[in-house]
Amino acid sequence: MATSCEAKKKGELRIFESSVELATDLAEYVAQLSEISVKERGCFTIALSGGSLINLLGKLCEAPYNKTLDWTKWYVFWADERAVAKNHAESNYKQTKEGFLSKVSILNSHVYSINDNVTVEEAASEYEFTIRQLVKVRTIAVSEANDCPKFDLILLGMGPDGHVASLFPNHLTLELKEEWVTYITDSPKPPPERITFTLPVINSASNVALVVTGEEKAAAVRIATNNSIEELDSSLMLPAQRVQPIEGKLVWFLDKGAASALEASTDGFGHT
Ligand SMILES: O=C1O[C@H](COP(=O)(O)O)[C@@H](O)[C@H](O)[C@H]1O
């Protein structure tokens, strides 16, 4: 059974006893957003991350969702990618293909993986160009607040250091305002070269979910969800703390371990 609560700005927290319960609720959450988007806009644009998130999407590949979701209306993107070949064990694409895409009926032509045959700089610029074309024809919606792409859903994981996508603490990429996609060559977590959405894109999405499991992430979860430090200089904030959708909705999916440093009433979320 999940514990759930709402908080202004920082979003909704859903805490689960087990990763199975988390995965079950996550599948229902994604399925509902897919149905709403397909009904309202005729398609569903989703950006995925790599890491532990992909295994938690397994329930979406099972009944009833494998049959009931309109997979042909899905358009799949990546919030970040590691600059390795697509068949490399570290590739977010490879992991997603094996753990998710190969098990559902998403059209190959709707899968926008990031080019692994060019430099990271070129790959980032090519990926941004592709997204711009899809925004022009409104396959991807546009944010009226800032003209950024407005993905129907961005699914993010978080590292123990509070990084999301490939936006790492204290990195200059966190301050980018105009770019939609950027690259880094000095990632503190290997591999060093990566391509990533910027914060303006993440924060323009209609829905953002942060899916975090494991006790080693509990301290970062506590900081990132703490309402009392929102006035802090943003450059001192963890990347995950800066995920604050402008108009969209943020939901945190946490297992018991990841939520273990939260206190019921002092962090502003007050469990219900
Ligand atoms: O390197 C990355 O790390 C984060 C977090 O991964 P996790 O395995 O700790 O959940 C992931 O969200 C990101 O996409 C990936 O490139």
mmCIF file of C-alpha atoms and ligand atoms in Angstrom:
data_model
loop_
_atom_site.group_PDB
_atom_site.id
_atom_site.type_symbol
_atom_site.label_atom_id
_atom_site.label_comp_id
_atom_site.label_asym_id
_atom_site.label_seq_id
_atom_site.Cartn_x
_atom_site.Cartn_y
_atom_site.Cartn_z
ATOM 1 C CA MET A 1 0.000 0.000 0.000
ATOM 2 C CA ALA A 2 1.409 3.389 -0.947
ATOM 3 C CA THR A 3 1.671 6.462 1.203
ATOM 4 C CA SER A 4 0.854 9.553 -0.810
ATOM 5 C CA CYS A 5 0.914 13.247 -0.158
ATOM 6 C CA GLU A 6 0.836 16.555 -2.015
ATOM 7 C CA ALA A 7 3.089 19.543 -1.511
ATOM 8 C CA LYS A 8 3.134 22.882 -3.235
ATOM 9 C CA LYS A 9 5.872 23.178 -5.889
ATOM 10 C CA LYS A 10 7.731 20.010 -4.932
ATOM 11 C CA GLY A 11 4.934 17.835 -6.229
ATOM 12 C CA GLU A 12 3.391 14.635 -5.009
ATOM 13 C CA LEU A 13 5.275 11.948 -3.105
ATOM 14 C CA ARG A 14 4.268 8.313 -3.523
ATOM 15 C CA ILE A 15 6.064 5.922 -1.207
ATOM 16 C CA PHE A 16 5.858 2.149 -1.652
ATOM 17 C CA GLU A 17 6.626 -0.814 0.569
ATOM 18 C CA SER A 18 8.305 -2.665 -2.296
ATOM 19 C CA SER A 19 9.622 -2.102 -5.790
ATOM 20 C CA VAL A 20 6.873 -4.415 -7.099
ATOM 21 C CA GLU A 21 4.213 -2.097 -5.687
ATOM 22 C CA LEU A 22 6.067 0.891 -7.068
ATOM 23 C CA ALA A 23 6.270 -0.683 -10.532
ATOM 24 C CA THR A 24 2.554 -1.532 -10.452
ATOM 25 C CA ASP A 25 1.546 2.037 -9.638
ATOM 26 C CA LEU A 26 4.068 3.486 -12.095
ATOM 27 C CA ALA A 27 2.574 1.391 -14.901
ATOM 28 C CA GLU A 28 -0.934 2.622 -14.083
ATOM 29 C CA TYR A 29 0.317 6.233 -13.896
ATOM 30 C CA VAL A 30 2.017 6.031 -17.312
ATOM 31 C CA ALA A 31 -0.981 4.223 -18.817
ATOM 32 C CA GLN A 32 -3.401 6.898 -17.617
ATOM 33 C CA LEU A 33 -1.231 9.716 -18.983
ATOM 34 C CA SER A 34 -0.921 7.879 -22.292
ATOM 35 C CA GLU A 35 -4.699 7.506 -22.547
ATOM 36 C CA ILE A 36 -5.303 11.163 -21.700
ATOM 37 C CA SER A 37 -2.705 12.427 -24.203
ATOM 38 C CA VAL A 38 -3.899 10.175 -27.022
ATOM 39 C CA LYS A 39 -7.471 11.308 -26.396
ATOM 40 C CA GLU A 40 -6.591 15.008 -26.193
ATOM 41 C CA ARG A 41 -3.736 15.297 -28.707
ATOM 42 C CA GLY A 42 -3.784 12.102 -30.767
ATOM 43 C CA CYS A 43 -0.355 11.001 -29.546
ATOM 44 C CA PHE A 44 1.780 10.477 -26.441
ATOM 45 C CA THR A 45 5.318 11.850 -26.222
ATOM 46 C CA ILE A 46 7.427 10.263 -23.522
ATOM 47 C CA ALA A 47 11.098 10.815 -22.671
ATOM 48 C CA LEU A 48 12.846 8.024 -20.792
ATOM 49 C CA SER A 49 16.020 7.858 -18.748
ATOM 50 C CA GLY A 50 18.384 4.941 -18.272
ATOM 51 C CA GLY A 51 19.538 3.176 -15.138
ATOM 52 C CA SER A 52 17.253 1.471 -12.644
ATOM 53 C CA LEU A 53 14.133 3.083 -14.124
ATOM 54 C CA ILE A 54 13.849 0.713 -17.065
ATOM 55 C CA ASN A 55 13.378 -2.433 -14.970
ATOM 56 C CA LEU A 56 10.599 -0.647 -13.116
ATOM 57 C CA LEU A 57 8.690 -0.181 -16.392
ATOM 58 C CA GLY A 58 8.300 -3.958 -16.765
ATOM 59 C CA LYS A 59 4.627 -4.014 -15.704
ATOM 60 C CA LEU A 60 3.739 -1.836 -18.697
ATOM 61 C CA CYS A 61 4.773 -4.700 -20.973
ATOM 62 C CA GLU A 62 2.309 -7.058 -19.274
ATOM 63 C CA ALA A 63 -1.473 -7.461 -19.291
ATOM 64 C CA PRO A 64 -3.601 -5.447 -19.424
ATOM 65 C CA TYR A 65 -1.395 -2.623 -20.716
ATOM 66 C CA ASN A 66 0.346 -4.571 -23.491
ATOM 67 C CA LYS A 67 -3.085 -4.986 -25.111
ATOM 68 C CA THR A 68 -5.011 -1.912 -23.995
ATOM 69 C CA LEU A 69 -2.531 0.896 -24.645
ATOM 70 C CA ASP A 70 -2.453 2.467 -28.089
ATOM 71 C CA TRP A 71 1.284 1.901 -28.567
ATOM 72 C CA THR A 72 1.175 3.134 -32.174
ATOM 73 C CA LYS A 73 0.522 6.634 -30.815
ATOM 74 C CA TRP A 74 3.626 6.612 -28.621
ATOM 75 C CA TYR A 75 6.661 8.743 -29.545
ATOM 76 C CA VAL A 76 9.727 7.807 -27.499
ATOM 77 C CA PHE A 77 12.689 10.035 -26.634
ATOM 78 C CA TRP A 78 15.539 9.967 -24.134
ATOM 79 C CA ALA A 79 16.102 12.569 -21.414
ATOM 80 C CA ASP A 80 19.769 11.608 -21.645
ATOM 81 C CA GLU A 81 22.133 9.221 -23.329
ATOM 82 C CA ARG A 82 25.663 8.049 -22.655
ATOM 83 C CA ALA A 83 28.060 8.489 -25.588
ATOM 84 C CA VAL A 84 28.708 4.844 -26.285
ATOM 85 C CA ALA A 85 27.700 2.590 -29.155
ATOM 86 C CA LYS A 86 24.067 1.482 -29.164
ATOM 87 C CA ASN A 87 25.131 -2.105 -28.505
ATOM 88 C CA HIS A 88 27.306 -1.142 -25.505
ATOM 89 C CA ALA A 89 26.210 -2.293 -22.041
ATOM 90 C CA GLU A 90 26.198 1.359 -20.828
ATOM 91 C CA SER A 91 23.861 2.571 -23.579
ATOM 92 C CA ASN A 92 20.531 3.856 -22.284
ATOM 93 C CA TYR A 93 19.063 2.956 -25.693
ATOM 94 C CA LYS A 94 20.255 -0.657 -25.470
ATOM 95 C CA GLN A 95 18.869 -1.034 -21.979
ATOM 96 C CA THR A 96 15.517 0.446 -23.007
ATOM 97 C CA LYS A 97 15.343 -1.626 -26.183
ATOM 98 C CA GLU A 98 15.990 -4.873 -24.315
ATOM 99 C CA GLY A 99 13.940 -4.113 -21.215
ATOM 100 C CA PHE A 100 10.983 -2.291 -22.719
ATOM 101 C CA LEU A 101 10.799 -1.370 -26.423
ATOM 102 C CA SER A 102 11.260 -4.943 -27.665
ATOM 103 C CA LYS A 103 8.280 -6.056 -25.560
ATOM 104 C CA VAL A 104 5.635 -3.584 -26.765
ATOM 105 C CA SER A 105 4.303 -2.492 -30.159
ATOM 106 C CA ILE A 106 5.822 0.971 -30.477
ATOM 107 C CA LEU A 107 6.594 1.860 -34.105
ATOM 108 C CA ASN A 108 10.322 1.959 -34.907
ATOM 109 C CA SER A 109 9.771 5.239 -36.740
ATOM 110 C CA HIS A 110 8.498 6.773 -33.477
ATOM 111 C CA VAL A 111 11.659 5.927 -31.533
ATOM 112 C CA TYR A 112 14.033 8.903 -31.465
ATOM 113 C CA SER A 113 17.299 7.454 -30.239
ATOM 114 C CA ILE A 114 20.397 9.646 -30.123
ATOM 115 C CA ASN A 115 23.044 9.254 -32.845
ATOM 116 C CA ASP A 116 26.028 7.231 -31.619
ATOM 117 C CA ASN A 117 28.086 7.728 -34.803
ATOM 118 C CA VAL A 118 29.050 11.385 -34.371
ATOM 119 C CA THR A 119 30.646 13.546 -31.676
ATOM 120 C CA VAL A 120 28.551 14.368 -28.604
ATOM 121 C CA GLU A 121 28.359 17.966 -29.758
ATOM 122 C CA GLU A 122 26.955 16.901 -33.125
ATOM 123 C CA ALA A 123 24.638 14.338 -31.562
ATOM 124 C CA ALA A 124 23.193 16.940 -29.181
ATOM 125 C CA SER A 125 22.615 19.432 -31.954
ATOM 126 C CA GLU A 126 21.077 16.807 -34.249
ATOM 127 C CA TYR A 127 18.768 15.600 -31.463
ATOM 128 C CA GLU A 128 17.663 19.163 -30.680
ATOM 129 C CA PHE A 129 17.003 19.759 -34.395
ATOM 130 C CA THR A 130 14.807 16.631 -34.534
ATOM 131 C CA ILE A 131 12.846 17.776 -31.512
ATOM 132 C CA ARG A 132 12.424 21.242 -33.047
ATOM 133 C CA GLN A 133 10.939 19.684 -36.206
ATOM 134 C CA LEU A 134 8.488 17.660 -34.126
ATOM 135 C CA VAL A 135 7.508 20.738 -32.132
ATOM 136 C CA LYS A 136 6.857 22.625 -35.390
ATOM 137 C CA VAL A 137 4.311 20.026 -36.486
ATOM 138 C CA ARG A 138 3.037 19.749 -32.893
ATOM 139 C CA THR A 139 3.740 16.051 -32.509
ATOM 140 C CA ILE A 140 5.474 17.400 -29.427
ATOM 141 C CA ALA A 141 3.372 20.108 -27.806
ATOM 142 C CA VAL A 142 4.871 23.500 -27.041
ATOM 143 C CA SER A 143 4.972 25.364 -23.753
ATOM 144 C CA GLU A 144 3.235 28.709 -24.011
ATOM 145 C CA ALA A 145 5.367 29.923 -21.119
ATOM 146 C CA ASN A 146 8.717 29.642 -22.912
ATOM 147 C CA ASP A 147 8.277 27.979 -26.343
ATOM 148 C CA CYS A 148 10.100 24.885 -25.079
ATOM 149 C CA PRO A 149 8.945 21.406 -26.044
ATOM 150 C CA LYS A 150 6.226 20.213 -23.707
ATOM 151 C CA PHE A 151 6.611 16.445 -23.478
ATOM 152 C CA ASP A 152 3.543 14.649 -22.187
ATOM 153 C CA LEU A 153 5.763 12.796 -19.732
ATOM 154 C CA ILE A 154 9.438 12.823 -18.785
ATOM 155 C CA LEU A 155 10.537 9.889 -16.631
ATOM 156 C CA LEU A 156 13.681 10.575 -14.628
ATOM 157 C CA GLY A 157 15.849 8.509 -12.325
ATOM 158 C CA MET A 158 18.148 10.128 -9.766
ATOM 159 C CA GLY A 159 21.694 9.223 -8.734
ATOM 160 C CA PRO A 160 22.868 9.230 -5.087
ATOM 161 C CA ASP A 161 24.517 12.603 -5.846
ATOM 162 C CA GLY A 162 21.135 14.066 -6.884
ATOM 163 C CA HIS A 163 21.841 14.048 -10.625
ATOM 164 C CA VAL A 164 18.951 13.681 -13.042
ATOM 165 C CA ALA A 165 19.295 12.827 -16.738
ATOM 166 C CA SER A 166 22.971 13.785 -17.262
ATOM 167 C CA LEU A 167 22.716 17.009 -15.265
ATOM 168 C CA PHE A 168 25.242 16.676 -12.453
ATOM 169 C CA PRO A 169 25.698 18.802 -9.298
ATOM 170 C CA ASN A 170 27.646 22.044 -9.745
ATOM 171 C CA HIS A 171 27.884 21.618 -13.508
ATOM 172 C CA LEU A 172 27.513 24.595 -15.852
ATOM 173 C CA THR A 173 24.890 22.738 -17.888
ATOM 174 C CA LEU A 174 22.467 23.375 -15.028
ATOM 175 C CA GLU A 175 22.476 27.068 -15.886
ATOM 176 C CA LEU A 176 21.649 26.735 -19.598
ATOM 177 C CA LYS A 177 18.521 28.692 -20.466
ATOM 178 C CA GLU A 178 18.263 28.685 -24.272
ATOM 179 C CA GLU A 179 19.460 25.206 -25.255
ATOM 180 C CA TRP A 180 17.031 22.289 -25.233
ATOM 181 C CA VAL A 181 19.691 19.621 -25.488
ATOM 182 C CA THR A 182 23.321 19.819 -24.448
ATOM 183 C CA TYR A 183 26.348 17.585 -23.974
ATOM 184 C CA ILE A 184 29.068 17.031 -21.414
ATOM 185 C CA THR A 185 32.536 15.550 -21.707
ATOM 186 C CA ASP A 186 33.360 15.439 -17.989
ATOM 187 C CA SER A 187 30.649 13.375 -16.338
ATOM 188 C CA PRO A 188 31.668 12.386 -12.803
ATOM 189 C CA LYS A 189 29.872 9.095 -13.440
ATOM 190 C CA PRO A 190 31.252 7.046 -16.334
ATOM 191 C CA PRO A 191 31.088 7.228 -19.252
ATOM 192 C CA PRO A 192 32.373 10.833 -19.332
ATOM 193 C CA GLU A 193 30.617 11.922 -22.532
ATOM 194 C CA ARG A 194 26.857 12.297 -22.473
ATOM 195 C CA ILE A 195 23.954 14.081 -24.149
ATOM 196 C CA THR A 196 21.145 15.476 -22.008
ATOM 197 C CA PHE A 197 17.950 17.517 -21.907
ATOM 198 C CA THR A 198 18.430 20.836 -20.139
ATOM 199 C CA LEU A 199 16.396 21.975 -17.121
ATOM 200 C CA PRO A 200 14.143 24.299 -19.187
ATOM 201 C CA VAL A 201 12.984 21.291 -21.229
ATOM 202 C CA ILE A 202 12.487 19.076 -18.193
ATOM 203 C CA ASN A 203 10.574 21.801 -16.394
ATOM 204 C CA SER A 204 8.341 22.498 -19.401
ATOM 205 C CA ALA A 205 6.905 18.976 -19.531
ATOM 206 C CA SER A 206 3.246 18.381 -18.736
ATOM 207 C CA ASN A 207 4.267 15.635 -16.332
ATOM 208 C CA VAL A 208 7.573 14.705 -14.751
ATOM 209 C CA ALA A 209 8.072 11.609 -12.642
ATOM 210 C CA LEU A 210 11.172 11.034 -10.530
ATOM 211 C CA VAL A 211 11.495 7.321 -9.900
ATOM 212 C CA VAL A 212 13.981 6.571 -7.135
ATOM 213 C CA THR A 213 14.790 3.368 -5.256
ATOM 214 C CA GLY A 214 17.420 2.360 -2.727
ATOM 215 C CA GLU A 215 18.651 3.637 0.620
ATOM 216 C CA GLU A 216 21.852 5.063 -0.893
ATOM 217 C CA LYS A 217 19.661 7.777 -2.459
ATOM 218 C CA ALA A 218 17.749 8.626 0.730
ATOM 219 C CA ALA A 219 19.865 11.667 1.659
ATOM 220 C CA ALA A 220 19.493 13.218 -1.812
ATOM 221 C CA VAL A 221 15.740 12.510 -1.769
ATOM 222 C CA ARG A 222 15.441 14.290 1.537
ATOM 223 C CA ILE A 223 17.251 17.383 0.247
ATOM 224 C CA ALA A 224 15.507 17.427 -3.122
ATOM 225 C CA THR A 225 12.023 17.185 -1.632
ATOM 226 C CA ASN A 226 12.615 19.588 1.233
ATOM 227 C CA ASN A 227 10.341 22.598 0.915
ATOM 228 C CA SER A 228 12.110 24.569 3.589
ATOM 229 C CA ILE A 229 15.238 25.142 1.484
ATOM 230 C CA GLU A 230 13.552 26.375 -1.661
ATOM 231 C CA GLU A 231 14.902 29.912 -1.213
ATOM 232 C CA LEU A 232 18.482 28.663 -1.497
ATOM 233 C CA ASP A 233 20.654 30.065 -4.275
ATOM 234 C CA SER A 234 19.710 27.773 -7.159
ATOM 235 C CA SER A 235 23.347 27.131 -8.066
ATOM 236 C CA LEU A 236 23.707 25.388 -4.691
ATOM 237 C CA MET A 237 20.706 23.166 -5.238
ATOM 238 C CA LEU A 238 20.892 19.547 -6.305
ATOM 239 C CA PRO A 239 19.829 18.954 -9.914
ATOM 240 C CA ALA A 240 16.830 16.910 -8.707
ATOM 241 C CA GLN A 241 15.829 19.779 -6.450
ATOM 242 C CA ARG A 242 15.642 22.022 -9.517
ATOM 243 C CA VAL A 243 13.099 19.784 -11.198
ATOM 244 C CA GLN A 244 10.063 21.999 -10.713
ATOM 245 C CA PRO A 245 7.682 21.902 -13.666
ATOM 246 C CA ILE A 246 6.496 25.402 -14.593
ATOM 247 C CA GLU A 247 2.959 24.374 -15.463
ATOM 248 C CA GLY A 248 3.144 20.592 -15.275
ATOM 249 C CA LYS A 249 2.833 18.081 -12.485
ATOM 250 C CA LEU A 250 5.696 16.407 -10.608
ATOM 251 C CA VAL A 251 5.328 13.019 -8.945
ATOM 252 C CA TRP A 252 8.052 11.249 -6.941
ATOM 253 C CA PHE A 253 7.872 7.444 -6.889
ATOM 254 C CA LEU A 254 9.961 6.196 -3.961
ATOM 255 C CA ASP A 255 10.522 2.813 -2.375
ATOM 256 C CA LYS A 256 10.947 2.507 1.386
ATOM 257 C CA GLY A 257 14.734 2.736 1.150
ATOM 258 C CA ALA A 258 14.749 5.937 -0.907
ATOM 259 C CA ALA A 259 12.168 7.481 1.442
ATOM 260 C CA SER A 260 13.941 6.369 4.603
ATOM 261 C CA ALA A 261 15.450 9.774 5.462
ATOM 262 C CA LEU A 262 12.169 11.662 5.112
ATOM 263 C CA GLU A 263 10.449 12.787 8.254
ATOM 264 C CA ALA A 264 6.676 12.768 8.371
ATOM 265 C CA SER A 265 5.950 16.371 9.230
ATOM 266 C CA THR A 266 9.193 18.333 9.117
ATOM 267 C CA ASP A 267 9.872 18.124 5.392
ATOM 268 C CA GLY A 268 6.642 19.792 4.353
ATOM 269 C CA PHE A 269 5.058 16.707 2.857
ATOM 270 C CA GLY A 270 3.226 15.443 5.975
ATOM 271 C CA HIS A 271 2.272 11.857 5.135
ATOM 272 C CA THR A 272 -1.369 10.959 4.835
HETATM 273 O O1 LIG B 1 23.738 7.711 -15.536
HETATM 274 C C1 LIG B 1 22.532 7.792 -15.357
HETATM 275 O O2 LIG B 1 22.059 7.759 -14.089
HETATM 276 C C2 LIG B 1 20.714 8.133 -13.753
HETATM 277 C C3 LIG B 1 20.348 7.398 -12.474
HETATM 278 O O3 LIG B 1 20.533 5.999 -12.688
HETATM 279 P P1 LIG B 1 20.168 4.923 -11.584
HETATM 280 O O4 LIG B 1 20.636 3.602 -12.127
HETATM 281 O O5 LIG B 1 20.881 5.299 -10.326
HETATM 282 O O6 LIG B 1 18.678 4.944 -11.413
HETATM 283 C C4 LIG B 1 19.757 7.832 -14.905
HETATM 284 O O7 LIG B 1 18.484 8.346 -14.608
HETATM 285 C C5 LIG B 1 20.310 8.436 -16.181
HETATM 286 O O8 LIG B 1 19.429 8.268 -17.257
HETATM 287 C C6 LIG B 1 21.608 7.747 -16.499
HETATM 288 O O9 LIG B 1 22.202 8.162 -17.707
#
